[in-house]
XYZ file of N, CA, C and O in Angstrom:
464
model
N 11.262 12.735 51.997
C 11.182 14.097 51.531
C 12.525 14.515 50.891
O 12.522 15.125 49.870
N 13.608 14.169 51.569
C 14.915 14.612 51.018
C 15.208 13.925 49.712
O 15.870 14.463 48.860
N 14.713 12.702 49.532
C 14.972 11.968 48.267
C 14.249 12.670 47.135
O 14.778 12.738 46.013
N 13.048 13.116 47.361
C 12.278 13.787 46.317
C 13.023 15.106 45.880
O 13.117 15.400 44.669
N 13.515 15.841 46.862
C 14.177 17.109 46.559
C 15.485 16.804 45.802
O 15.777 17.434 44.785
N 16.299 15.859 46.352
C 17.574 15.600 45.655
C 17.358 15.014 44.281
O 18.118 15.273 43.340
N 16.315 14.170 44.113
C 16.000 13.617 42.814
C 15.642 14.701 41.833
O 16.047 14.665 40.676
N 14.826 15.631 42.275
C 14.425 16.730 41.374
C 15.651 17.590 41.027
O 15.778 18.056 39.906
N 16.459 17.872 42.009
C 17.631 18.734 41.755
C 18.594 18.051 40.808
O 19.076 18.600 39.825
N 18.930 16.759 41.104
C 19.917 16.064 40.246
C 19.379 15.854 38.849
O 20.059 15.955 37.857
N 18.056 15.538 38.792
C 17.461 15.289 37.495
C 17.428 16.597 36.671
O 17.681 16.591 35.472
N 17.120 17.680 37.325
C 17.088 18.953 36.607
C 18.436 19.359 36.109
O 18.576 19.805 34.964
N 19.470 19.233 36.959
C 20.783 19.631 36.516
C 21.306 18.745 35.411
O 21.958 19.190 34.482
N 20.974 17.425 35.491
C 21.436 16.515 34.454
C 20.768 16.875 33.109
O 21.437 16.895 32.046
N 19.477 17.176 33.127
C 18.777 17.551 31.897
C 19.347 18.865 31.316
O 19.523 18.999 30.121
N 19.603 19.800 32.246
C 20.188 21.116 31.760
C 21.588 20.920 31.145
O 21.911 21.496 30.158
N 22.383 20.062 31.768
C 23.729 19.792 31.222
C 23.656 19.123 29.843
O 24.380 19.452 28.963
N 22.687 18.177 29.680
C 22.528 17.480 28.430
C 22.071 18.473 27.337
O 22.565 18.474 26.201
N 21.210 19.376 27.681
C 20.732 20.413 26.727
C 21.842 21.310 26.312
O 21.985 21.650 25.149
N 22.653 21.725 27.319
C 23.767 22.618 26.988
C 24.782 21.931 26.106
O 25.298 22.509 25.126
N 25.087 20.618 26.380
C 26.021 19.913 25.581
C 25.510 19.726 24.166
O 26.259 19.828 23.202
N 24.189 19.403 24.077
C 23.624 19.248 22.701
C 23.653 20.557 21.946
O 23.949 20.555 20.756
N 23.365 21.667 22.607
C 23.418 22.948 21.952
C 24.792 23.315 21.445
O 24.960 23.850 20.339
N 25.811 22.930 22.221
C 27.149 23.268 21.769
C 27.685 22.341 20.698
O 28.411 22.771 19.783
N 27.273 21.054 20.743
C 27.844 20.097 19.831
C 27.008 19.778 18.613
O 27.486 19.284 17.636
N 25.689 20.154 18.644
C 24.860 19.743 17.523
C 25.283 20.453 16.233
O 25.283 19.868 15.142
N 25.610 21.738 16.326
C 26.018 22.429 15.143
C 27.342 21.902 14.593
O 27.477 21.727 13.397
N 28.266 21.538 15.458
C 29.540 20.989 15.058
C 29.343 19.635 14.426
O 29.933 19.325 13.393
N 28.477 18.812 15.007
C 28.190 17.434 14.468
C 27.510 17.552 13.106
O 27.763 16.797 12.209
N 26.611 18.512 12.956
C 25.913 18.705 11.702
C 26.922 19.070 10.623
O 26.823 18.567 9.489
N 27.826 19.935 10.930
C 28.849 20.331 9.916
C 29.714 19.139 9.501
O 30.017 18.963 8.324
N 30.145 18.353 10.485
C 30.982 17.142 10.153
C 30.175 16.151 9.345
O 30.716 15.512 8.460
N 28.872 15.996 9.681
C 28.086 15.037 8.938
C 27.886 15.487 7.522
O 27.996 14.686 6.549
N 27.673 16.783 7.294
C 27.563 17.291 5.913
C 28.855 17.161 5.149
O 28.864 16.811 3.986
N 29.965 17.385 5.839
C 31.292 17.273 5.218
C 31.532 15.795 4.824
O 32.037 15.520 3.700
N 31.138 14.858 5.685
C 31.348 13.450 5.407
C 30.485 13.015 4.249
O 30.931 12.271 3.350
N 29.207 13.437 4.203
C 28.375 13.078 3.101
C 28.842 13.700 1.769
O 28.811 13.038 0.732
N 29.261 14.910 1.816
C 29.817 15.536 0.574
C 31.057 14.820 0.084
O 31.255 14.620 -1.121
N 31.921 14.474 1.018
C 33.122 13.766 0.654
C 32.771 12.358 0.054
O 33.421 11.929 -0.908
N 31.868 11.666 0.642
C 31.477 10.374 0.120
C 30.829 10.493 -1.270
O 31.113 9.690 -2.179
N 30.018 11.542 -1.460
C 29.361 11.716 -2.781
C 30.403 12.067 -3.823
O 30.276 11.699 -4.999
N 31.440 12.808 -3.401
C 32.463 13.247 -4.418
C 33.467 12.172 -4.701
O 33.825 11.966 -5.877
N 33.950 11.468 -3.716
C 35.059 10.536 -3.890
C 34.673 9.068 -4.075
O 35.439 8.308 -4.589
N 33.472 8.712 -3.653
C 33.079 7.313 -3.749
C 32.527 6.973 -5.168
O 31.680 7.678 -5.652
N 33.107 5.935 -5.737
C 32.666 5.478 -6.990
C 31.833 4.242 -6.871
O 32.347 3.204 -6.442
N 30.564 4.324 -7.144
C 29.678 3.195 -7.036
C 29.576 2.443 -8.344
O 29.681 3.077 -9.432
N 29.415 1.144 -8.323
C 29.301 0.392 -9.566
C 28.015 0.681 -10.259
O 26.981 0.893 -9.660
N 28.060 0.713 -11.603
C 26.879 0.963 -12.415
C 26.244 -0.412 -12.732
O 26.914 -1.363 -13.139
N 24.930 -0.526 -12.547
C 24.208 -1.718 -12.824
C 23.398 -1.513 -14.113
O 22.757 -0.502 -14.310
N 23.428 -2.552 -14.929
C 22.662 -2.528 -16.189
C 21.361 -3.321 -15.962
O 21.417 -4.454 -15.504
N 20.259 -2.733 -16.277
C 19.004 -3.440 -16.191
C 18.473 -3.521 -14.747
O 19.075 -3.045 -13.814
N 17.332 -4.183 -14.641
C 16.737 -4.331 -13.293
C 17.278 -5.582 -12.599
O 17.430 -6.611 -13.289
N 17.548 -5.543 -11.327
C 17.949 -6.729 -10.646
C 16.751 -7.662 -10.425
O 15.580 -7.242 -10.453
N 17.006 -8.950 -10.352
C 15.919 -9.913 -10.232
C 15.179 -9.709 -8.863
O 15.819 -9.385 -7.872
N 13.877 -9.909 -8.845
C 13.061 -9.709 -7.690
C 12.970 -11.046 -6.921
O 12.638 -12.077 -7.496
N 13.278 -11.015 -5.635
C 13.279 -12.225 -4.816
C 11.955 -12.404 -4.097
O 11.858 -12.144 -2.886
N 10.956 -12.813 -4.802
C 9.604 -12.952 -4.247
C 9.580 -14.088 -3.178
O 8.985 -13.915 -2.174
N 10.210 -15.174 -3.516
C 10.254 -16.308 -2.565
C 10.858 -15.911 -1.211
O 10.318 -16.218 -0.161
N 11.944 -15.242 -1.264
C 12.640 -14.848 -0.040
C 11.797 -13.855 0.735
O 11.699 -13.880 2.019
N 11.150 -12.896 0.054
C 10.327 -11.889 0.714
C 9.140 -12.517 1.420
O 8.809 -12.208 2.562
N 8.488 -13.507 0.750
C 7.294 -14.160 1.347
C 7.754 -15.006 2.522
O 7.117 -14.961 3.589
N 8.835 -15.713 2.422
C 9.310 -16.562 3.549
C 9.765 -15.703 4.754
O 9.549 -16.084 5.906
N 10.386 -14.574 4.493
C 10.796 -13.703 5.610
C 9.543 -13.095 6.292
O 9.503 -13.015 7.510
N 8.525 -12.800 5.483
C 7.267 -12.287 6.094
C 6.617 -13.362 6.950
O 6.111 -13.078 8.040
N 6.622 -14.608 6.491
C 5.991 -15.716 7.269
C 6.793 -15.954 8.524
O 6.186 -16.059 9.633
N 8.124 -16.006 8.437
C 8.954 -16.232 9.636
C 8.764 -15.126 10.655
O 8.635 -15.375 11.852
N 8.743 -13.889 10.201
C 8.598 -12.744 11.106
C 7.254 -12.752 11.755
O 7.134 -12.509 12.962
N 6.209 -13.021 10.995
C 4.878 -13.045 11.567
C 4.763 -14.156 12.592
O 4.235 -13.900 13.682
N 5.241 -15.339 12.341
C 5.178 -16.422 13.314
C 5.988 -16.075 14.551
O 5.504 -16.341 15.671
N 7.139 -15.466 14.387
C 7.980 -15.071 15.541
C 7.249 -14.080 16.408
O 7.215 -14.221 17.631
N 6.674 -13.051 15.818
C 5.984 -11.982 16.606
C 4.781 -12.552 17.277
O 4.540 -12.253 18.465
N 4.017 -13.425 16.590
C 2.832 -13.968 17.228
C 3.145 -14.895 18.368
O 2.521 -14.810 19.430
N 4.123 -15.780 18.225
C 4.424 -16.640 19.385
C 5.076 -15.942 20.474
O 4.871 -16.247 21.686
N 5.864 -14.909 20.225
C 6.506 -14.121 21.277
C 5.446 -13.262 22.006
O 5.619 -12.984 23.167
N 4.404 -12.815 21.329
C 3.396 -11.993 21.935
C 2.362 -12.836 22.695
O 2.024 -12.503 23.778
N 1.878 -13.848 22.054
C 0.785 -14.642 22.614
C 1.295 -15.707 23.640
O 0.587 -16.063 24.525
N 2.510 -16.167 23.491
C 3.030 -17.190 24.367
C 3.138 -16.788 25.830
O 3.846 -15.775 26.122
N 2.506 -17.497 26.735
C 2.566 -17.166 28.150
C 1.566 -16.127 28.614
O 1.357 -16.002 29.779
N 0.948 -15.408 27.700
C -0.091 -14.419 28.139
C -1.468 -14.827 27.635
O -2.368 -15.095 28.436
N -1.650 -14.878 26.355
C -2.968 -15.273 25.791
C -3.119 -16.788 25.736
O -4.225 -17.330 25.946
N -2.042 -17.448 25.423
C -2.021 -18.948 25.349
C -0.885 -19.466 26.197
O 0.143 -18.774 26.407
N -1.001 -20.632 26.677
C 0.074 -21.322 27.420
C 1.181 -21.660 26.425
O 0.931 -21.802 25.251
N 2.412 -21.852 26.971
C 3.527 -22.131 26.088
C 3.450 -23.502 25.472
O 3.995 -23.732 24.404
N 2.728 -24.436 26.126
C 2.550 -25.784 25.557
C 1.287 -25.909 24.725
O 0.918 -27.016 24.383
N 0.622 -24.812 24.416
C -0.572 -24.857 23.597
C -0.165 -25.236 22.164
O 0.900 -24.835 21.661
N -0.980 -26.060 21.455
C -0.603 -26.459 20.112
C -0.470 -25.259 19.118
O 0.374 -25.334 18.230
N -1.192 -24.185 19.318
C -1.014 -23.039 18.448
C 0.365 -22.401 18.625
O 1.033 -22.087 17.649
N 0.829 -22.234 19.855
C 2.129 -21.654 20.122
C 3.216 -22.574 19.618
O 4.178 -22.121 18.975
N 3.084 -23.828 19.886
C 4.089 -24.799 19.376
C 4.131 -24.820 17.860
O 5.220 -24.877 17.268
N 2.981 -24.692 17.228
C 2.947 -24.610 15.746
C 3.607 -23.354 15.209
O 4.315 -23.399 14.202
N 3.399 -22.242 15.909
C 4.055 -20.999 15.533
C 5.569 -21.103 15.692
O 6.326 -20.580 14.824
N 6.064 -21.733 16.743
C 7.463 -21.904 16.941
C 8.069 -22.750 15.829
O 9.111 -22.449 15.246
N 7.424 -23.883 15.535
C 7.873 -24.750 14.454
C 7.795 -24.016 13.106
O 8.710 -24.122 12.313
N 6.744 -23.238 12.884
C 6.632 -22.430 11.651
C 7.734 -21.417 11.540
O 8.233 -21.229 10.402
N 8.125 -20.794 12.638
C 9.221 -19.832 12.563
C 10.541 -20.475 12.191
O 11.289 -20.038 11.338
N 10.776 -21.666 12.815
C 12.063 -22.399 12.526
C 12.090 -22.869 11.077
O 13.110 -22.703 10.352
N 10.977 -23.438 10.611
C 10.965 -23.963 9.256
C 11.021 -22.823 8.217
O 11.710 -22.931 7.208
N 10.333 -21.730 8.440
C 10.397 -20.594 7.529
C 11.778 -19.975 7.476
O 12.252 -19.589 6.394
N 12.444 -19.841 8.641
C 13.756 -19.319 8.684
C 14.733 -20.198 7.940
O 15.612 -19.744 7.215
N 14.600 -21.503 8.123
C 15.481 -22.470 7.343
C 15.214 -22.389 5.841
O 16.140 -22.420 5.089
N 13.954 -22.179 5.478
C 13.608 -22.066 4.062
C 14.135 -20.736 3.495
O 14.587 -20.753 2.346
N 14.159 -19.718 4.308
C 14.736 -18.415 3.813
C 16.226 -18.611 3.499
O 16.691 -18.170 2.442
N 16.966 -19.249 4.377
C 18.345 -19.482 4.111
C 18.569 -20.322 2.878
O 19.435 -19.998 2.052
N 17.759 -21.357 2.700
C 17.899 -22.231 1.539
C 17.582 -21.456 0.236
O 18.266 -21.572 -0.765
N 16.518 -20.666 0.272
C 16.115 -19.896 -0.934
C 17.171 -18.794 -1.266
O 17.505 -18.613 -2.424
N 17.645 -18.115 -0.230
C 18.612 -17.077 -0.460
C 19.961 -17.568 -0.949
O 20.674 -16.888 -1.625
N 20.324 -18.753 -0.579
C 21.600 -19.338 -1.064
C 21.499 -19.640 -2.581
O 22.480 -19.573 -3.282
N 20.313 -19.980 -3.044
C 20.133 -20.280 -4.465
C 19.839 -19.021 -5.330
O 19.952 -19.074 -6.528
N 19.477 -17.967 -4.655
C 19.072 -16.753 -5.413
C 20.264 -16.154 -6.085
O 21.343 -16.024 -5.564
N 20.093 -15.773 -7.355
C 21.173 -15.282 -8.189
C 21.616 -13.842 -7.889
O 22.753 -13.485 -8.069
N 20.656 -13.061 -7.341
C 21.022 -11.722 -6.973
C 21.738 -11.664 -5.610
O 21.872 -12.579 -4.918
N 22.205 -10.444 -5.254
C 22.961 -10.320 -3.961
C 22.144 -9.437 -3.018
O 22.701 -8.485 -2.455
N 20.852 -9.712 -2.824
C 20.024 -8.875 -1.986
C 20.379 -9.104 -0.550
O 20.638 -8.150 0.199
N 20.406 -10.349 -0.069
C 20.654 -10.608 1.330
C 22.107 -10.947 1.623
O 22.543 -10.793 2.726
N 22.819 -11.343 0.606
C 24.276 -11.645 0.744
C 24.583 -12.867 1.544
O 25.577 -12.954 2.233
N 23.697 -13.874 1.514
C 24.013 -15.104 2.236
C 24.857 -16.024 1.432
O 24.776 -16.194 0.296
């Protein structure tokens, strides 16, 4: 019983303190953020690009494949399928191969999208 009361009391005071601190600092942080953005917009000189940059279709497709394989084997492995199931092992191999292919394609790409 005492744990419930003390938990409610300490939780309530902690939340109230966080709300008070947020109320005091949010306006100040908002002003500093606006000042920083205005300063960056005024003083920062960005390079001008002529024409459209090349589109990296190969890299985009390979990243999509690698990410899909990674999410599927991380989600299905151990729950829906066993870790030594051929489907999970194939997804792991597919993730590794697609990630290696992404690095290879991005190194050859003439644009600086990924910066590898």
